[in-house]
Coordinates of C-alpha atoms in Angstrom, one line a residue:
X1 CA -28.4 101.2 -175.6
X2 CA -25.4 101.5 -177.6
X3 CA -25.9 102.5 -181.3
X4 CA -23.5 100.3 -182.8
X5 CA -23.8 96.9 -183.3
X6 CA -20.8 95.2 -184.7
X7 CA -20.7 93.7 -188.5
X8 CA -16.9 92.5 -189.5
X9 CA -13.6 93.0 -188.1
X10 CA -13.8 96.9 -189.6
X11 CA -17.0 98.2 -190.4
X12 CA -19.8 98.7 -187.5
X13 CA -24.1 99.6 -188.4
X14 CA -25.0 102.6 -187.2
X15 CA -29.1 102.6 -185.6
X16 CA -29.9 105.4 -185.0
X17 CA -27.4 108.2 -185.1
X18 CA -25.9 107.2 -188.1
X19 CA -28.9 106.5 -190.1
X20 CA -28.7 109.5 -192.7
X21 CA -25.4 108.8 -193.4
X22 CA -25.0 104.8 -194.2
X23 CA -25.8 105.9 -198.1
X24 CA -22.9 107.6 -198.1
X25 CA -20.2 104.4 -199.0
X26 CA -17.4 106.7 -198.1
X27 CA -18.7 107.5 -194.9
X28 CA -20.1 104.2 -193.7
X29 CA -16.7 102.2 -193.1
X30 CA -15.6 105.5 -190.9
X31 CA -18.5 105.5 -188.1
X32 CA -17.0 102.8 -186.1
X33 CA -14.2 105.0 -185.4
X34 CA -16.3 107.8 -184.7
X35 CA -18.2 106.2 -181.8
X36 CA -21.2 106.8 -184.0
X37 CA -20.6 110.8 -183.8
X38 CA -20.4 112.9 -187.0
X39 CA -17.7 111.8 -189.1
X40 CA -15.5 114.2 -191.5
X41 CA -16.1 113.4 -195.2
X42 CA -12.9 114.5 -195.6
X43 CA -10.8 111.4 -194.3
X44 CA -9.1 108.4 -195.7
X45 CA -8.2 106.3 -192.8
X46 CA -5.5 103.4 -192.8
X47 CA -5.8 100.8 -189.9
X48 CA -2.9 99.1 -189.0
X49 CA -1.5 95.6 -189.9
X50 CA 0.6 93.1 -188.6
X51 CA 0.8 91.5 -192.8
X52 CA 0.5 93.1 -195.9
X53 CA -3.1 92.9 -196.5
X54 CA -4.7 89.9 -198.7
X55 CA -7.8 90.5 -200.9
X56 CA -10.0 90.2 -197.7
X57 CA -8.4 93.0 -195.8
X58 CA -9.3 95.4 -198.5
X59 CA -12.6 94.0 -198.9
X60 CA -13.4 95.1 -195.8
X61 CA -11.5 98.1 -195.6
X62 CA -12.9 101.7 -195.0
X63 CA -13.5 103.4 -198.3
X64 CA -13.1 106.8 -198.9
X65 CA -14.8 107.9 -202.5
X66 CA -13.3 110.3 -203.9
X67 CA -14.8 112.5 -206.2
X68 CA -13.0 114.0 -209.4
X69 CA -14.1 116.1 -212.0
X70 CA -13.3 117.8 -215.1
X71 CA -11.5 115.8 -217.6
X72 CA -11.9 114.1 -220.8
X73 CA -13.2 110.2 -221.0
X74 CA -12.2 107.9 -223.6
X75 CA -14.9 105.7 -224.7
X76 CA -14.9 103.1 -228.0
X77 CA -16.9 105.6 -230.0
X78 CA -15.1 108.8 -229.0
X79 CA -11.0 108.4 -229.6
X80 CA -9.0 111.9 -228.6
X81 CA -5.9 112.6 -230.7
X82 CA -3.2 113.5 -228.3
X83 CA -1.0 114.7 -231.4
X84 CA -3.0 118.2 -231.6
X85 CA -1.5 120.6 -229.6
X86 CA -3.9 121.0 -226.7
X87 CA -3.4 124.3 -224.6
X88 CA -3.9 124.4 -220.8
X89 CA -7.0 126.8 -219.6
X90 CA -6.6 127.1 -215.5
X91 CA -9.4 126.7 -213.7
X92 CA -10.8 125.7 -209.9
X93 CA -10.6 122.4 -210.8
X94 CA -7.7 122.0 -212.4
X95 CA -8.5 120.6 -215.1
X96 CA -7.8 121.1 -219.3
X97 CA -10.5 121.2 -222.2
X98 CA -14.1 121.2 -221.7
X99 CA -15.8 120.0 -218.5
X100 CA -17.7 116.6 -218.4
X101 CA -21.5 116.7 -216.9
X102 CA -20.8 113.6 -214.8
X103 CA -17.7 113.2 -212.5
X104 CA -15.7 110.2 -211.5
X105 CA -16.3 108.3 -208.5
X106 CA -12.7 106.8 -207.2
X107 CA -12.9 104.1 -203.9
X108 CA -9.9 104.9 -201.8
X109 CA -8.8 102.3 -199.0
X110 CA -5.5 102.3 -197.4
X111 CA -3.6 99.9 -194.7
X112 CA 0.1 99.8 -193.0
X113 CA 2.5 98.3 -191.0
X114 CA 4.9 98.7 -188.8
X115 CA 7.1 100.3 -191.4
X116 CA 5.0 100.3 -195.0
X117 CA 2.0 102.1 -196.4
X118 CA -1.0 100.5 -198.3
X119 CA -3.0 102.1 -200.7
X120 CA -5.8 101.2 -203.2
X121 CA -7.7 102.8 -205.7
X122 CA -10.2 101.6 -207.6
X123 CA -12.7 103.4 -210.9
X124 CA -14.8 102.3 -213.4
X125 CA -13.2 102.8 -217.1
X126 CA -14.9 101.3 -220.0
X127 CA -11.4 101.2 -222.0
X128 CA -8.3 99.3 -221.2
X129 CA -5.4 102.1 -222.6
X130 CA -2.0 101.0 -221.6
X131 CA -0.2 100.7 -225.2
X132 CA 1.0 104.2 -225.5
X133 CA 2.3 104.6 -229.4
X134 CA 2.0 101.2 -229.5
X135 CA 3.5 99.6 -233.1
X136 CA 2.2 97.5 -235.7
X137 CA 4.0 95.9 -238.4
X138 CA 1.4 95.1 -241.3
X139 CA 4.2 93.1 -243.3
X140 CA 5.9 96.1 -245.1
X141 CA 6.3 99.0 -242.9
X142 CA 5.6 100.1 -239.3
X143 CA 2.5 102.2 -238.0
X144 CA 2.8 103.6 -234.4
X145 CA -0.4 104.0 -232.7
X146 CA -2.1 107.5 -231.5
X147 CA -2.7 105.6 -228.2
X148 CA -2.0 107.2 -225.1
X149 CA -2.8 105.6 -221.6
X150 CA -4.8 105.8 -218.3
X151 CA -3.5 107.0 -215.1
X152 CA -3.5 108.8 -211.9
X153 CA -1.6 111.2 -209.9
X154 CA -1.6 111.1 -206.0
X155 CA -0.2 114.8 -204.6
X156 CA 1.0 115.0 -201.0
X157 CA 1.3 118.3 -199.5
X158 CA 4.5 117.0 -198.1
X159 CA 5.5 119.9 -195.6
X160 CA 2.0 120.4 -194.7
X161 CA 2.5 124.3 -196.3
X162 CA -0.7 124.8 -197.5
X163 CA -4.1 125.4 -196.7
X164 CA -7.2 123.7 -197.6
X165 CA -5.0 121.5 -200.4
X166 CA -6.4 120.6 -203.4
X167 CA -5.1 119.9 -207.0
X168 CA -5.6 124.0 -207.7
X169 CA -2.5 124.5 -205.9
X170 CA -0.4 122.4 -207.9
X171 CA -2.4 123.3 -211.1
X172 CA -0.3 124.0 -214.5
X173 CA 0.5 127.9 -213.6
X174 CA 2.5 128.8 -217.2
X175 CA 0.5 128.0 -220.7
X176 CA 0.6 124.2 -221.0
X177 CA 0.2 122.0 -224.1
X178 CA 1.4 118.3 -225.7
X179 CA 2.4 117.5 -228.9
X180 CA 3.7 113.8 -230.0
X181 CA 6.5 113.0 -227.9
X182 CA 7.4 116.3 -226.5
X183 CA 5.3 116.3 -223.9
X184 CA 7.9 116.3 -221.6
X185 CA 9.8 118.7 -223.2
X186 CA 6.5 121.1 -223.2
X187 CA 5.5 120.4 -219.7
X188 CA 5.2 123.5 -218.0
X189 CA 3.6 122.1 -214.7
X190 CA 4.7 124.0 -211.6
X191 CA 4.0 125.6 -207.9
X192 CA 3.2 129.5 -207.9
X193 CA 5.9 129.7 -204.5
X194 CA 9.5 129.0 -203.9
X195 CA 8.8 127.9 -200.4
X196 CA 7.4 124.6 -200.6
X197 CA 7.1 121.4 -202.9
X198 CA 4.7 118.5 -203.7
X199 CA 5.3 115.0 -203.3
X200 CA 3.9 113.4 -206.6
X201 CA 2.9 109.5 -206.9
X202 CA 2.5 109.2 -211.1
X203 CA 1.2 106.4 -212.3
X204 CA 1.1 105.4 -215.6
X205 CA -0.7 102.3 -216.9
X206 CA 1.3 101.3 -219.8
X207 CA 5.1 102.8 -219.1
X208 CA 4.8 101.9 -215.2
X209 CA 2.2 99.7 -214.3
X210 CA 3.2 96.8 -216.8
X211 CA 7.0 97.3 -214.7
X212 CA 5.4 97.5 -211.1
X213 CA 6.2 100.7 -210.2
X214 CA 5.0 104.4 -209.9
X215 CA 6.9 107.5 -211.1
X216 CA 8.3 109.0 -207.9
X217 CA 8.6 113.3 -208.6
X218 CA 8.0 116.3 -207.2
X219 CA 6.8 119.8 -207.8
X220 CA 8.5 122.8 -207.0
X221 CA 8.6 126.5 -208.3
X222 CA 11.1 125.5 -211.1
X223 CA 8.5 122.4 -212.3
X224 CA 8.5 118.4 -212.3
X225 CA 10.8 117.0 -211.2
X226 CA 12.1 112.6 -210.6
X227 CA 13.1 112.3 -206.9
X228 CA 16.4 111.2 -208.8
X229 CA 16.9 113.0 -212.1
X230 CA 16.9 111.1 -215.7
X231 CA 14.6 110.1 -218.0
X232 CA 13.0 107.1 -217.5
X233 CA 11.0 106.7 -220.6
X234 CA 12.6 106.7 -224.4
X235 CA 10.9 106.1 -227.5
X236 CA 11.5 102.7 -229.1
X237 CA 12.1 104.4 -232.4
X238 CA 14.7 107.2 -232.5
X239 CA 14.6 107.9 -235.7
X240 CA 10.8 108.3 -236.6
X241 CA 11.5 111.8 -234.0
X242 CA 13.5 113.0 -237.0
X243 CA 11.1 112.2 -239.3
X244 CA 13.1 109.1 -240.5
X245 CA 11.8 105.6 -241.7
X246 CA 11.0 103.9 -238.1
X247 CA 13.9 100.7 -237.5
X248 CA 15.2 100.9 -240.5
X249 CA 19.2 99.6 -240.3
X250 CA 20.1 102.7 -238.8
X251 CA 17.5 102.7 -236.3
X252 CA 18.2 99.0 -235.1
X253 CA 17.6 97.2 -232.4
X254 CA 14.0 97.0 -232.2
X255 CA 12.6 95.9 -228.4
X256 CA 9.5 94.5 -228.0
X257 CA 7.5 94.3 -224.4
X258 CA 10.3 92.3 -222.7
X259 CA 13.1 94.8 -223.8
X260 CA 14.7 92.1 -225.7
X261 CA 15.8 93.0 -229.3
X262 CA 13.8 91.7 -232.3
X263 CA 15.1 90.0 -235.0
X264 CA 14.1 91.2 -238.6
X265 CA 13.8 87.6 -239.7
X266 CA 11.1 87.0 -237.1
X267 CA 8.6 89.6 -238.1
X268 CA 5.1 88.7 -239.5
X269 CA 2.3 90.7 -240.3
X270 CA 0.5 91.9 -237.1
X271 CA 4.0 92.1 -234.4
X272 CA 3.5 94.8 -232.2
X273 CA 6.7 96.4 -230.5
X274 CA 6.2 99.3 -227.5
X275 CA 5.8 103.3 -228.0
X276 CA 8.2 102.9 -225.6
X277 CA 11.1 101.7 -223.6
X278 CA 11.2 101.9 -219.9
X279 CA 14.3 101.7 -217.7
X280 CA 13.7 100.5 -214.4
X281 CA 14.2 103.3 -211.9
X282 CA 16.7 103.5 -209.0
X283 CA 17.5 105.3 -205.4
X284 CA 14.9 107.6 -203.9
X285 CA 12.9 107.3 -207.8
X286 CA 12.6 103.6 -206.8
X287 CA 10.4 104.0 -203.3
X288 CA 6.7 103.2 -204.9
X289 CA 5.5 99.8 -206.1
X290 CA 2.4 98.9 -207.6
X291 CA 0.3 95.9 -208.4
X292 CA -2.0 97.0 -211.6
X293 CA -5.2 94.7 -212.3
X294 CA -8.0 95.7 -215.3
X295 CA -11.1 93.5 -214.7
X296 CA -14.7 93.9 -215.4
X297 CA -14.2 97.6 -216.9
X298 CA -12.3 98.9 -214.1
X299 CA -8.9 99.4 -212.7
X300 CA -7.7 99.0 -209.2
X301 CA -4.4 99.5 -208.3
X302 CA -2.1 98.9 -204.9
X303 CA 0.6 100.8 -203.8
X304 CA 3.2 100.2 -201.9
X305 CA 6.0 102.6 -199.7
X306 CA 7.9 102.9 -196.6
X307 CA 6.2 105.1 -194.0
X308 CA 9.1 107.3 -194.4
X309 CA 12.0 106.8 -196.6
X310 CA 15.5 108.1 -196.7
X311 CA 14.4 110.8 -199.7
X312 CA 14.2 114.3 -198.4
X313 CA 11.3 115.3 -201.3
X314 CA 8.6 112.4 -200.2
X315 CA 6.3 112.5 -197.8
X316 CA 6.4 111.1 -194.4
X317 CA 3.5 109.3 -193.0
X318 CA 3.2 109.0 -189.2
X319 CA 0.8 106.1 -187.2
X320 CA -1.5 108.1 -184.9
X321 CA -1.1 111.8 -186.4
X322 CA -4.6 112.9 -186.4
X323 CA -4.2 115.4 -188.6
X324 CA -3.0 113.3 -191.5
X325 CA -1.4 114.6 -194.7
X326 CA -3.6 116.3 -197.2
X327 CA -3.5 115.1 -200.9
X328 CA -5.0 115.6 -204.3
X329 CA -5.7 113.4 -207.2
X330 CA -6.1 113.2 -210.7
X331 CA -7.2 110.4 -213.1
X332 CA -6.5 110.6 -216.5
X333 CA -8.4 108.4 -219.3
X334 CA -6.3 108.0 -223.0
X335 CA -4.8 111.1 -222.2
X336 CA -1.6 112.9 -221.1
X337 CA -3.0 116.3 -219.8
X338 CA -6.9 116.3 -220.0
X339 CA -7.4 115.4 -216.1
X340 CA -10.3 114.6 -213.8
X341 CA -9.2 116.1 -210.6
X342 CA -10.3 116.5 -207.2
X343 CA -10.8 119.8 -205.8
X344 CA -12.3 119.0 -202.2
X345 CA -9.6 118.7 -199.5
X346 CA -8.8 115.0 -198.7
X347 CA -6.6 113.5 -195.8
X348 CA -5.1 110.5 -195.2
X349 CA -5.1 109.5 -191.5
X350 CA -3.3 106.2 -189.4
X351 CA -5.0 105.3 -187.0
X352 CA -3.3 104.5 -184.4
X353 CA -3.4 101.0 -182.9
X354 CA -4.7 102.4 -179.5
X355 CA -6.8 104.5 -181.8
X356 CA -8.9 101.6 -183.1
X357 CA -8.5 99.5 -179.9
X358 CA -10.4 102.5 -177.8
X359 CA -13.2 103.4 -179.9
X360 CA -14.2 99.7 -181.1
X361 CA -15.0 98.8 -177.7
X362 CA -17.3 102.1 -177.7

């Protein structure tokens, strides 16, 4: 008798030989292309398209949950101030300040085509953070927020150089620590050898997923880098950096959320303007896309990129390589540096066409 008895156009019921694992969600969606043998629990697998997947393609995708752990959560009654200097303490997990008792569950799914990739995440949050510095004019003078914003980053080992990958191995090796708006300035984020780099997905909720895109960088031995140098991110206020009155005559234009500039005669008690101002990016910078949705106190987010692009740093992802490309990821909650991260090895496979053809009719 066969053990699998078919339930959708993806997902199989396992009798017998599966029967231990089906309360394992990340494992379930994955027997079918087993052939109801042990699965590894390591695996995100992408099944191939002939369309960009609708809502009922990835409702019926396989999941992959992905665990992360380590970080810092920002709930209503527990707001962290990002302005105090926070310094980096390595560890396993990769992760800075104190560790959390419960970790993160993150549902992985993934899809492509003949030439693009598809990939979804999904977590539970209980706080929407995607105004980062965020100002308010109360009728007199301008406040800027302490806000910062949620986020994740995806890291491909891109050349396939390292073993067992996890977030440890690209990890923040020199002291680390964030203050106001230097964070960039004090990021000391880098990889312990000069032979190999990481491909970086960074999304950001506020400064990329309100413009549809994710941050597209790398890590080498010298730090983070854009795929195409520059900085994409400026602060709306240039003069409050210097300590100066914030758009004040010599700090005009102001730009609010469509980047269009703000007369003085318009403003009423309660206008908000952005923390920041965000250029669109460009060239081999420009290769991720994203569609950003926060519903029901979570976030899910798709991504979207070529198989394999024309950008020498970025990882190339190839239909019916079994081995897949290993990846880490982080979440981050209100927070620029205090990360949840995954420290189990994790692959993302695609399956090849003949792949899923053979072992469905198993």
């Amino acid at each position: 008798m066969n053990c699998c008895a078919p339930k959708s156009k993806y997902l199989r019921i396992v009798s017998w030989c599966g029967l231990l694992l089906i309360g394992l969600v990340g494992l379930f969606g994955l027997l079918m292309m087993a052939g109801c043998r042990e699965v590894p629990v390591d695996r995100l697998y992408a099944i191939h398209l002939d369309h960009m997947p609708t809502d009922h393609d990835w409702d019926d995708a396989l999941p992959r949950l992905v665990t992360v752990r380590g970080g810092y959560r920002n709930v209503p009654s527990k707001l962290g101030d990002i302005d105090e200097d926070t310094v980096h303490t390595s560890t396993p997990s990769c992760h800075h300040g104190a560790a959390l008792p419960d970790p993160l569950d993150v549902d992985m799914r993934a899809f492509y085509t003949d030439d693009e990739l598809f990939v979804r995440l999904s977590w539970v949050d209980p706080t929407r953070d995607d105004e980062m510095r965020q100002w308010l004019y109360d009728g007199e003078s301008w406040t800027a927020s302490a806000d910062s914003e949620d986020g994740f980053g995806l890291m491909w080992d891109a050349e396939g150089r390292f073993p067992r990958f996890s977030c440890s191995y690209a990890c923040h090796i020199d002291d680390f620590g964030v203050s106001g708006a230097n964070f960039h300035a004090r990021n000391r984020m880098r990889l312990d050898r000069t032979d190999a780099l990481v491909d970086l997905w960074h999304w950001k909720a506020g400064r990329t997923g309100r413009s549809g895109f994710v941050d597209d960088r790398y890590l080498d031995e010298k730090g983070m880098k854009g795929d195409l140098p520059g900085e994409l991110f400026r602060p709306n206020s240039a003069a409050v950096l210097e300590g100066k009155e914030p758009f004040s005559d010599a700090d005009r234009p102001l730009y609010d959320y469509e980047s269009e500039p703000v007369s003085s005669d318009l403003l009423l008690a309660g206008t908000v303007a952005p923390g920041y101002l965000v250029e669109k990016p460009s060239g081999g910078r420009a290769d991720i896309s994203s569609i950003s949705r926060y519903q029901n106190g979570a976030w899910t987010v798709i991504l979207k990129r070529k198989l394999k692009t024309a950008d020498w740093h970025d990882t190339a992802f190839l239909p019916g390589d079994e081995v897949g490309v290993s990846f880490g990821l982080s979440i981050m909650d209100n927070t620029l540096d205090q990360h949840y991260a995954s420290s189990t090895e994790e692959k993302l496979v695609l399956l090849s066409r003949e792949t899923v053809m053979d072992r469905s009719r198993q």
